Amino acid sequence: MHIKQTQRVSGFTIVELLIVIVVIGILAAVTIIAFNGVQTKANTATLKSDIKNATTQLANNATLDSNYLSTLSATGGSLSKSAATTYQYSYISANTYCITATSSKSGVPAFNYLSSRNTIIEGVCSGHSATPSVAYTPSTGATSDYAGSGTAGGLNGAKASAQFDGPIGIVIASNGDAYVTEYLGNRIRKIAADGTVSTFAGSGTSGSTNGTGTSASFNAPRGIAIDSAGNLYVTDTGNNLIRKITSAGVVTTFAGTGGSNYSIDGTGTGASFGNPRGIVIDAAGTNMYVADTATYTIRKIVIATGVVTTLAGSSTSGYNDATGSSARFTNPYGLAIGTDGTLYLAEQGNHVIRKITPGGTVSTLAGVYGGGNANGTGDAAAFNQVSGIAMGADGVLYVADTGNNIIRKVTTAGVVTSLAGPGASGPGSSATFNAPYGIAVGPDGAVYVSDTSANKIRRLL
């Protein structure tokens, strides 16, 4: 009888070889699982360490209030953390807060700290998300071109070759899309997060026609803000109007009569404005604020009703810290708002950053009357025709110092430093700008600047 031999490969039978391969595969899988387990433990330890350090920072503050980030800015800056960590915060009462720490690393659970409980436990605070979409990392000032070829025009397409004509106002949506006003091109442009530039609204010809997309018209639009539903609000400066643009591009007149520069309070189109420029919406989406430049006032608009009132300032220009109509401004321009409702004004004519409480009390946060170019604290700092201003999630203000061609950082304690441009230290020291006006902070912490005379949008990482 002939018995068939089992085939051998390099001294092994095929069955033995298969067994070896399976064993190696199992060992590799076990090794990977073990390694991932070690990494997850290390990443979890980092996250727990971050939230412990954050709670220590909070405990060391002399005062805790509903905007503790502002307090932190006065005592050394934002909460310390690693790059993978994201914080979420909320107040239960004036001095009782909850903070959630989550990690972008896979497999790491969230942890939270409730001040009244005084312990860190796994899980999230009430109302917080276990998987926040974007980690916020404050800008270091490293500057690059984000969109625009530098040639004036209205060409749409890929952001590097697209053209802008006097880009001035800018706002960033939560999904990373950017919207830009063109005061020379009379258009609202969209820079999608994928890098595609399009004309969102405006025909390119000066006018005040309502309509959809390019059938609408504007006259030197400048300021722009966005609400949680994706509606845009634009200060149509040349028309003395506030325009609303839905997420579908439908343009209507939200407030203002148009025509002459008057500061008449009223409702909707019964109110009047004078060269409105800066615009901002509060965190609750309840109120909108407008820097009414030619009437030297800050206007408040209740979004649900369209009721327009004057929060601070009067028809007389000047420089005076006071409350309501006793305060004086000269060419108020950009606006930013804190989570507690405090407004921050970039005042172009007086070259200072003003602070305005929800009750209308005005004070000077930073800068000196008459202007200049200096870093420092309070009136030891100096600006030259500040225009745009925006607040990051860390409570720090970013300012377009237009006359000095510098992007500045201002804490809510009034400490001023240069982030990018002449005089900056670090990655932004080699950057140059040409009349930067608009400024916005993206959900990831990147700062976007409308470099107006360069016809570009710049990004500072």
Short mmCIF file of C-alpha atoms in Angstrom, two decimals:
data_model
loop_
_atom_site.label_atom_id
_atom_site.label_comp_id
_atom_site.label_asym_id
_atom_site.label_seq_id
_atom_site.Cartn_x
_atom_site.Cartn_y
_atom_site.Cartn_z
CA MET A 1 0.00 0.00 0.00
CA HIS A 2 1.29 3.48 -0.90
CA ILE A 3 0.83 6.08 1.88
CA LYS A 4 0.72 9.73 0.71
CA GLN A 5 3.30 11.91 2.47
CA THR A 6 2.22 15.21 4.09
CA GLN A 7 3.73 18.10 2.08
CA ARG A 8 6.45 20.00 3.86
CA VAL A 9 7.49 23.63 3.51
CA SER A 10 10.97 24.53 4.80
CA GLY A 11 10.92 21.65 7.24
CA PHE A 12 7.34 22.21 8.45
CA THR A 13 4.21 20.47 7.40
CA ILE A 14 1.50 22.78 6.08
CA VAL A 15 -0.60 22.05 9.16
CA GLU A 16 2.30 22.93 11.45
CA LEU A 17 2.94 26.13 9.48
CA LEU A 18 -0.70 27.17 9.78
CA ILE A 19 -0.59 26.56 13.51
CA VAL A 20 2.53 28.76 13.82
CA ILE A 21 0.86 31.56 11.81
CA VAL A 22 -2.27 31.42 13.99
CA VAL A 23 -0.18 31.49 17.18
CA ILE A 24 1.85 34.47 15.92
CA GLY A 25 -1.38 36.26 15.01
CA ILE A 26 -2.84 35.64 18.47
CA LEU A 27 0.35 36.86 20.15
CA ALA A 28 0.38 39.99 17.97
CA ALA A 29 -3.25 40.70 18.79
CA VAL A 30 -2.63 40.23 22.50
CA THR A 31 0.41 42.54 22.27
CA ILE A 32 -1.59 45.24 20.48
CA ILE A 33 -4.45 44.96 22.96
CA ALA A 34 -2.01 45.16 25.86
CA PHE A 35 -0.24 48.16 24.30
CA ASN A 36 -3.54 49.92 23.67
CA GLY A 37 -4.53 49.19 27.24
CA VAL A 38 -1.33 50.76 28.52
CA GLN A 39 -1.85 53.78 26.24
CA THR A 40 -5.47 54.17 27.36
CA LYS A 41 -4.40 54.01 31.00
CA ALA A 42 -1.73 56.65 30.35
CA ASN A 43 -4.17 58.89 28.46
CA THR A 44 -6.77 58.46 31.21
CA ALA A 45 -4.17 59.41 33.81
CA THR A 46 -3.30 62.54 31.81
CA LEU A 47 -6.97 63.54 31.62
CA LYS A 48 -7.49 62.98 35.35
CA SER A 49 -4.35 65.01 36.06
CA ASP A 50 -5.62 67.83 33.83
CA ILE A 51 -8.96 68.12 35.59
CA LYS A 52 -7.26 67.91 39.00
CA ASN A 53 -4.94 70.78 38.04
CA ALA A 54 -7.91 72.74 36.66
CA THR A 55 -9.85 72.41 39.90
CA THR A 56 -6.76 73.54 41.84
CA GLN A 57 -6.57 76.65 39.65
CA LEU A 58 -10.23 77.34 40.31
CA ALA A 59 -9.84 76.85 44.05
CA ASN A 60 -6.91 79.28 44.11
CA ASN A 61 -9.00 82.11 42.66
CA ALA A 62 -9.93 84.82 45.10
CA THR A 63 -13.37 85.19 43.49
CA LEU A 64 -15.64 82.79 41.64
CA ASP A 65 -18.51 84.15 39.60
CA SER A 66 -20.61 83.21 36.58
CA ASN A 67 -17.72 83.95 34.23
CA TYR A 68 -14.77 82.33 35.96
CA LEU A 69 -12.67 82.41 32.78
CA SER A 70 -12.48 86.19 33.17
CA THR A 71 -11.34 85.70 36.75
CA LEU A 72 -8.71 83.25 35.60
CA SER A 73 -7.43 85.73 33.05
CA ALA A 74 -6.80 88.11 35.92
CA THR A 75 -4.81 85.47 37.81
CA GLY A 76 -2.62 83.96 35.15
CA GLY A 77 -4.62 82.88 32.14
CA SER A 78 -6.86 80.01 31.11
CA LEU A 79 -7.07 76.54 32.59
CA SER A 80 -3.95 74.45 31.98
CA LYS A 81 -4.41 71.27 29.97
CA SER A 82 -2.81 68.92 27.47
CA ALA A 83 -3.60 69.19 23.76
CA ALA A 84 -6.05 66.27 23.83
CA THR A 85 -8.17 67.62 26.67
CA THR A 86 -11.33 69.66 26.25
CA TYR A 87 -13.10 71.38 29.15
CA GLN A 88 -16.78 72.19 29.43
CA TYR A 89 -18.11 74.35 32.26
CA SER A 90 -21.39 75.51 33.70
CA TYR A 91 -22.62 77.27 36.82
CA ILE A 92 -25.36 75.89 39.01
CA SER A 93 -25.38 78.97 41.22
CA ALA A 94 -23.13 81.96 41.71
CA ASN A 95 -20.38 79.96 43.44
CA THR A 96 -21.24 76.36 42.54
CA TYR A 97 -19.86 75.15 39.25
CA CYS A 98 -19.28 71.90 37.40
CA ILE A 99 -16.43 71.18 35.00
CA THR A 100 -16.21 68.22 32.60
CA ALA A 101 -12.92 67.05 31.09
CA THR A 102 -12.97 64.89 27.96
CA SER A 103 -10.14 63.53 25.83
CA SER A 104 -9.81 63.22 22.06
CA LYS A 105 -7.86 60.00 22.67
CA SER A 106 -9.81 56.80 21.97
CA GLY A 107 -11.16 54.80 24.91
CA VAL A 108 -10.68 57.50 27.56
CA PRO A 109 -13.77 58.14 29.70
CA ALA A 110 -14.90 61.62 30.71
CA PHE A 111 -14.46 62.93 34.25
CA ASN A 112 -16.17 65.76 36.08
CA TYR A 113 -15.73 67.87 39.17
CA LEU A 114 -18.64 69.48 41.02
CA SER A 115 -17.45 72.15 43.44
CA SER A 116 -20.08 71.36 46.08
CA ARG A 117 -19.10 67.68 45.97
CA ASN A 118 -15.34 68.47 45.95
CA THR A 119 -14.36 65.21 44.27
CA ILE A 120 -13.53 64.10 40.72
CA ILE A 121 -15.65 61.24 39.38
CA GLU A 122 -16.13 59.51 36.05
CA GLY A 123 -18.92 60.89 33.85
CA VAL A 124 -20.06 64.32 32.65
CA CYS A 125 -21.82 67.23 34.32
CA SER A 126 -25.51 67.67 33.63
CA GLY A 127 -25.98 69.19 30.16
CA HIS A 128 -22.44 68.43 28.99
CA SER A 129 -21.37 66.14 26.14
CA ALA A 130 -19.10 63.11 26.51
CA THR A 131 -17.75 63.68 23.00
CA PRO A 132 -17.29 67.41 22.27
CA SER A 133 -16.57 67.88 18.58
CA VAL A 134 -13.65 70.30 18.73
CA ALA A 135 -10.77 70.80 21.15
CA TYR A 136 -9.96 74.47 21.77
CA THR A 137 -6.28 75.38 21.56
CA PRO A 138 -5.37 79.08 21.94
CA SER A 139 -3.48 80.56 19.00
CA THR A 140 0.31 80.86 19.19
CA GLY A 141 0.35 83.53 16.46
CA ALA A 142 1.76 81.36 13.67
CA THR A 143 0.29 83.12 10.62
CA SER A 144 -0.56 81.81 7.16
CA ASP A 145 -2.77 82.77 4.23
CA TYR A 146 -6.14 81.07 4.61
CA ALA A 147 -8.03 82.35 1.56
CA GLY A 148 -7.58 84.87 -1.22
CA SER A 149 -4.99 85.31 -3.93
CA GLY A 150 -4.40 88.95 -3.02
CA THR A 151 -5.95 90.24 -6.24
CA ALA A 152 -9.10 92.33 -5.78
CA GLY A 153 -12.16 90.73 -7.36
CA GLY A 154 -15.04 88.33 -6.88
CA LEU A 155 -13.69 85.06 -8.26
CA ASN A 156 -15.12 82.00 -6.51
CA GLY A 157 -13.54 78.56 -6.27
CA ALA A 158 -10.62 77.08 -4.38
CA LYS A 159 -9.66 79.34 -1.50
CA ALA A 160 -6.05 79.88 -2.63
CA SER A 161 -7.09 81.27 -6.03
CA ALA A 162 -10.34 82.97 -4.96
CA GLN A 163 -10.54 86.75 -4.93
CA PHE A 164 -11.93 89.20 -2.39
CA ASP A 165 -12.64 92.90 -2.73
CA GLY A 166 -12.18 94.72 0.54
CA PRO A 167 -12.87 91.84 2.98
CA ILE A 168 -13.62 93.41 6.33
CA GLY A 169 -16.01 91.59 8.68
CA ILE A 170 -15.65 87.90 9.48
CA VAL A 171 -17.43 85.31 11.58
CA ILE A 172 -16.83 81.56 11.96
CA ALA A 173 -19.73 79.11 12.26
CA SER A 174 -19.58 76.16 14.65
CA ASN A 175 -18.89 73.79 11.72
CA GLY A 176 -15.84 75.81 10.63
CA ASP A 177 -17.45 77.67 7.71
CA ALA A 178 -16.37 81.32 7.51
CA TYR A 179 -18.51 84.24 6.32
CA VAL A 180 -16.86 87.46 5.16
CA THR A 181 -18.30 90.87 4.33
CA GLU A 182 -16.79 92.84 1.45
CA TYR A 183 -17.27 96.56 1.88
CA LEU A 184 -15.92 97.28 -1.63
CA GLY A 185 -17.44 94.23 -3.33
CA ASN A 186 -20.85 94.69 -1.63
CA ARG A 187 -21.08 90.93 -1.10
CA ILE A 188 -21.18 88.33 1.64
CA ARG A 189 -18.73 85.53 0.84
CA LYS A 190 -18.61 82.04 2.29
CA ILE A 191 -15.44 80.04 2.82
CA ALA A 192 -16.59 76.48 3.42
CA ALA A 193 -14.60 74.33 5.81
CA ASP A 194 -13.55 72.25 2.79
CA GLY A 195 -11.82 75.31 1.31
CA THR A 196 -14.37 76.32 -1.34
CA VAL A 197 -15.19 80.04 -1.67
CA SER A 198 -18.60 81.13 -2.94
CA THR A 199 -20.79 84.24 -2.99
CA PHE A 200 -23.41 83.65 -0.32
CA ALA A 201 -25.39 86.85 -0.84
CA GLY A 202 -25.12 90.13 -2.71
CA SER A 203 -25.06 91.04 -6.38
CA GLY A 204 -21.82 92.99 -6.16
CA THR A 205 -23.64 96.19 -7.05
CA SER A 206 -24.47 98.74 -4.35
CA GLY A 207 -28.11 98.70 -3.31
CA SER A 208 -30.58 97.71 -0.58
CA THR A 209 -32.70 95.09 -2.32
CA ASN A 210 -33.98 92.13 -0.30
CA GLY A 211 -33.93 88.74 -1.98
CA THR A 212 -32.14 85.44 -2.08
CA GLY A 213 -28.44 85.01 -2.70
CA THR A 214 -27.06 87.20 -5.46
CA SER A 215 -30.45 88.81 -6.14
CA ALA A 216 -30.03 90.80 -2.90
CA SER A 217 -27.83 93.87 -2.65
CA PHE A 218 -25.81 95.68 0.01
CA ASN A 219 -23.97 98.96 0.36
CA ALA A 220 -20.53 98.67 2.00
CA PRO A 221 -21.44 95.94 4.53
CA ARG A 222 -19.02 95.65 7.43
CA GLY A 223 -19.93 93.83 10.64
CA ILE A 224 -21.27 90.27 10.73
CA ALA A 225 -22.56 87.94 13.46
CA ILE A 226 -24.15 84.49 13.50
CA ASP A 227 -26.78 82.94 15.77
CA SER A 228 -27.15 79.33 16.88
CA ALA A 229 -29.59 78.59 14.04
CA GLY A 230 -27.07 79.72 11.41
CA ASN A 231 -28.75 83.06 10.63
CA LEU A 232 -26.33 85.86 9.77
CA TYR A 233 -26.82 89.48 10.80
CA VAL A 234 -24.93 92.14 8.86
CA THR A 235 -24.40 95.83 9.45
CA ASP A 236 -25.19 97.25 6.03
CA THR A 237 -23.18 100.37 6.78
CA GLY A 238 -23.82 102.41 3.65
CA ASN A 239 -27.56 101.80 3.90
CA ASN A 240 -27.75 102.37 7.67
CA LEU A 241 -29.54 99.04 8.05
CA ILE A 242 -29.22 95.76 9.90
CA ARG A 243 -29.82 92.90 7.47
CA LYS A 244 -30.66 89.28 8.25
CA ILE A 245 -29.55 86.39 6.04
CA THR A 246 -30.96 82.93 6.68
CA SER A 247 -28.90 79.77 6.24
CA ALA A 248 -30.60 79.45 2.83
CA GLY A 249 -29.31 82.89 1.78
CA VAL A 250 -32.63 84.76 2.08
CA VAL A 251 -31.89 88.43 2.82
CA THR A 252 -34.33 90.71 4.66
CA THR A 253 -34.10 94.02 6.50
CA PHE A 254 -34.10 93.27 10.22
CA ALA A 255 -33.87 96.80 11.61
CA GLY A 256 -33.41 100.36 10.41
CA THR A 257 -35.19 102.84 8.16
CA GLY A 258 -32.17 103.54 5.98
CA GLY A 259 -31.38 107.02 4.78
CA SER A 260 -29.87 109.71 6.97
CA ASN A 261 -27.60 109.07 9.96
CA TYR A 262 -29.96 109.22 12.92
CA SER A 263 -30.04 107.35 16.21
CA ILE A 264 -33.76 106.87 16.73
CA ASP A 265 -34.91 104.07 19.01
CA GLY A 266 -37.89 102.02 17.93
CA THR A 267 -38.90 98.60 16.67
CA GLY A 268 -37.47 96.97 13.57
CA THR A 269 -37.67 99.26 10.58
CA GLY A 270 -39.01 102.00 12.85
CA ALA A 271 -35.55 102.49 14.34
CA SER A 272 -32.67 104.26 12.63
CA PHE A 273 -28.89 103.90 12.62
CA GLY A 274 -25.87 105.92 11.56
CA ASN A 275 -23.10 103.97 9.84
CA PRO A 276 -23.46 100.83 11.98
CA ARG A 277 -20.30 98.74 12.01
CA GLY A 278 -19.56 96.23 14.77
CA ILE A 279 -22.22 93.66 15.68
CA VAL A 280 -22.37 90.82 18.20
CA ILE A 281 -24.96 88.45 19.68
CA ASP A 282 -24.98 87.37 23.32
CA ALA A 283 -24.45 83.75 24.38
CA ALA A 284 -28.15 83.17 25.01
CA GLY A 285 -29.07 84.42 21.53
CA THR A 286 -31.44 86.94 23.12
CA ASN A 287 -29.85 90.30 22.41
CA MET A 288 -27.81 91.82 19.62
CA TYR A 289 -25.51 94.83 20.06
CA VAL A 290 -24.41 97.28 17.38
CA ALA A 291 -21.63 99.86 17.34
CA ASP A 292 -23.40 102.80 15.70
CA THR A 293 -20.34 104.66 14.56
CA ALA A 294 -21.68 107.97 13.22
CA THR A 295 -24.00 108.49 16.18
CA TYR A 296 -21.32 107.54 18.74
CA THR A 297 -23.58 105.05 20.49
CA ILE A 298 -23.92 101.37 21.35
CA ARG A 299 -27.35 100.07 20.42
CA LYS A 300 -29.17 97.04 21.81
CA ILE A 301 -31.66 95.00 19.79
CA VAL A 302 -33.92 92.36 21.34
CA ILE A 303 -33.81 89.70 18.65
CA ALA A 304 -37.25 88.21 19.27
CA THR A 305 -39.06 91.55 19.02
CA GLY A 306 -36.70 93.80 17.06
CA VAL A 307 -36.92 96.49 19.75
CA VAL A 308 -33.96 98.87 19.45
CA THR A 309 -32.68 100.94 22.38
CA THR A 310 -29.50 102.89 23.15
CA LEU A 311 -27.33 101.19 25.77
CA ALA A 312 -24.56 103.77 26.06
CA GLY A 313 -23.32 106.97 24.44
CA SER A 314 -24.99 109.98 22.92
CA SER A 315 -24.97 111.91 19.67
CA THR A 316 -21.98 113.90 20.95
CA SER A 317 -18.56 112.37 20.36
CA GLY A 318 -15.86 112.39 23.01
CA TYR A 319 -14.11 110.24 25.56
CA ASN A 320 -15.76 109.72 28.92
CA ASP A 321 -16.22 106.70 31.14
CA ALA A 322 -19.69 106.85 32.64
CA THR A 323 -23.08 105.12 32.50
CA GLY A 324 -25.61 105.21 29.69
CA SER A 325 -25.99 108.49 27.83
CA SER A 326 -23.31 110.16 29.98
CA ALA A 327 -20.62 108.00 28.39
CA ARG A 328 -18.84 109.30 25.30
CA PHE A 329 -17.33 107.48 22.31
CA THR A 330 -15.56 108.48 19.13
CA ASN A 331 -15.98 106.13 16.18
CA PRO A 332 -16.95 102.99 18.10
CA TYR A 333 -16.16 100.04 15.84
CA GLY A 334 -15.78 96.37 16.78
CA LEU A 335 -17.72 94.49 19.46
CA ALA A 336 -17.16 91.27 21.39
CA ILE A 337 -19.15 89.84 24.27
CA GLY A 338 -18.35 87.65 27.26
CA THR A 339 -20.50 84.85 28.59
CA ASP A 340 -21.66 87.13 31.39
CA GLY A 341 -22.98 89.71 28.92
CA THR A 342 -20.12 92.19 29.28
CA LEU A 343 -19.37 93.98 26.01
CA TYR A 344 -15.88 94.84 24.82
CA LEU A 345 -15.56 97.67 22.30
CA ALA A 346 -12.68 98.42 19.95
CA GLU A 347 -12.97 102.20 19.77
CA GLN A 348 -11.23 103.36 16.64
CA GLY A 349 -11.37 107.12 17.24
CA ASN A 350 -10.01 107.07 20.80
CA HIS A 351 -7.62 104.14 20.20
CA VAL A 352 -8.78 102.21 23.27
CA ILE A 353 -10.62 99.05 24.33
CA ARG A 354 -13.71 99.90 26.36
CA LYS A 355 -15.71 97.64 28.65
CA ILE A 356 -19.50 97.99 28.91
CA THR A 357 -21.58 96.18 31.52
CA PRO A 358 -25.08 94.88 30.68
CA GLY A 359 -26.39 97.91 32.57
CA GLY A 360 -24.49 100.33 30.32
CA THR A 361 -21.60 101.32 32.62
CA VAL A 362 -18.56 102.14 30.48
CA SER A 363 -14.90 101.92 31.54
CA THR A 364 -11.58 101.75 29.73
CA LEU A 365 -9.99 98.31 29.82
CA ALA A 366 -6.78 99.00 27.90
CA GLY A 367 -5.10 101.65 25.81
CA VAL A 368 -4.42 105.33 26.14
CA TYR A 369 -6.35 108.22 24.61
CA GLY A 370 -4.44 109.51 21.58
CA GLY A 371 -3.01 106.13 20.61
CA GLY A 372 0.44 104.73 20.01
CA ASN A 373 2.07 101.32 19.92
CA ALA A 374 2.94 99.63 23.21
CA ASN A 375 2.25 96.46 25.12
CA GLY A 376 1.46 96.70 28.81
CA THR A 377 -1.42 96.73 31.25
CA GLY A 378 -4.33 99.14 31.13
CA ASP A 379 -3.32 102.65 30.07
CA ALA A 380 0.33 101.60 29.79
CA ALA A 381 -0.66 99.87 26.54
CA ALA A 382 -1.32 101.79 23.33
CA PHE A 383 -3.16 101.05 20.07
CA ASN A 384 -3.63 102.82 16.75
CA GLN A 385 -7.14 102.75 15.26
CA VAL A 386 -8.32 99.44 16.68
CA SER A 387 -11.11 97.92 14.60
CA GLY A 388 -12.01 94.25 15.02
CA ILE A 389 -12.29 92.46 18.34
CA ALA A 390 -13.27 88.89 19.25
CA MET A 391 -13.26 86.74 22.36
CA GLY A 392 -11.94 83.19 22.45
CA ALA A 393 -13.39 80.37 24.51
CA ASP A 394 -10.57 80.95 27.00
CA GLY A 395 -11.88 84.46 27.74
CA VAL A 396 -8.99 86.22 25.97
CA LEU A 397 -9.73 89.09 23.59
CA TYR A 398 -8.09 89.28 20.17
CA VAL A 399 -7.83 92.72 18.60
CA ALA A 400 -7.05 93.95 15.10
CA ASP A 401 -4.77 96.93 15.74
CA THR A 402 -5.34 98.29 12.26
CA GLY A 403 -3.10 101.33 12.28
CA ASN A 404 -0.16 99.38 13.67
CA ASN A 405 -0.77 96.29 11.48
CA ILE A 406 -0.57 94.08 14.57
CA ILE A 407 -2.86 91.44 16.06
CA ARG A 408 -2.98 91.97 19.81
CA LYS A 409 -4.13 89.84 22.75
CA VAL A 410 -5.91 91.49 25.66
CA THR A 411 -6.89 89.66 28.82
CA THR A 412 -10.00 90.75 30.68
CA ALA A 413 -7.61 92.19 33.28
CA GLY A 414 -6.30 94.56 30.60
CA VAL A 415 -2.92 92.91 29.95
CA VAL A 416 -1.94 93.60 26.32
CA THR A 417 0.59 91.62 24.27
CA SER A 418 1.33 91.35 20.55
CA LEU A 419 0.34 87.99 19.03
CA ALA A 420 1.39 88.56 15.41
CA GLY A 421 3.03 91.34 13.46
CA PRO A 422 5.81 93.80 14.35
CA GLY A 423 6.82 93.52 17.99
CA ALA A 424 5.34 90.08 18.55
CA SER A 425 7.41 87.30 20.05
CA GLY A 426 7.19 83.66 19.05
CA PRO A 427 5.76 82.23 15.82
CA GLY A 428 3.88 85.42 14.90
CA SER A 429 6.90 87.73 14.95
CA SER A 430 7.61 87.41 11.21
CA ALA A 431 4.01 87.99 10.07
CA THR A 432 3.01 91.16 8.25
CA PHE A 433 -0.46 92.62 7.66
CA ASN A 434 -1.94 95.35 5.49
CA ALA A 435 -4.76 97.11 7.37
CA PRO A 436 -6.30 94.17 9.26
CA TYR A 437 -9.89 94.99 10.25
CA GLY A 438 -12.12 92.03 11.02
CA ILE A 439 -11.18 89.28 13.44
CA ALA A 440 -12.87 86.08 14.63
CA VAL A 441 -11.99 83.01 16.67
CA GLY A 442 -12.86 79.57 15.33
CA PRO A 443 -14.21 76.72 17.45
CA ASP A 444 -10.71 75.17 17.46
CA GLY A 445 -9.06 78.34 18.80
CA ALA A 446 -7.55 79.50 15.49
CA VAL A 447 -7.80 83.25 14.91
CA TYR A 448 -9.01 84.47 11.52
CA VAL A 449 -8.23 87.98 10.27
CA SER A 450 -9.66 89.97 7.39
CA ASP A 451 -6.48 91.52 6.02
CA THR A 452 -8.46 94.17 4.21
CA SER A 453 -6.00 96.00 2.01
CA ALA A 454 -4.24 92.73 1.16
CA ASN A 455 -7.58 91.23 0.02
CA LYS A 456 -6.83 88.07 1.99
CA ILE A 457 -8.10 86.11 4.94
CA ARG A 458 -5.28 85.11 7.28
CA ARG A 459 -5.27 82.38 9.92
CA LEU A 460 -3.26 82.36 13.13
CA LEU A 461 -2.75 78.91 14.67
#
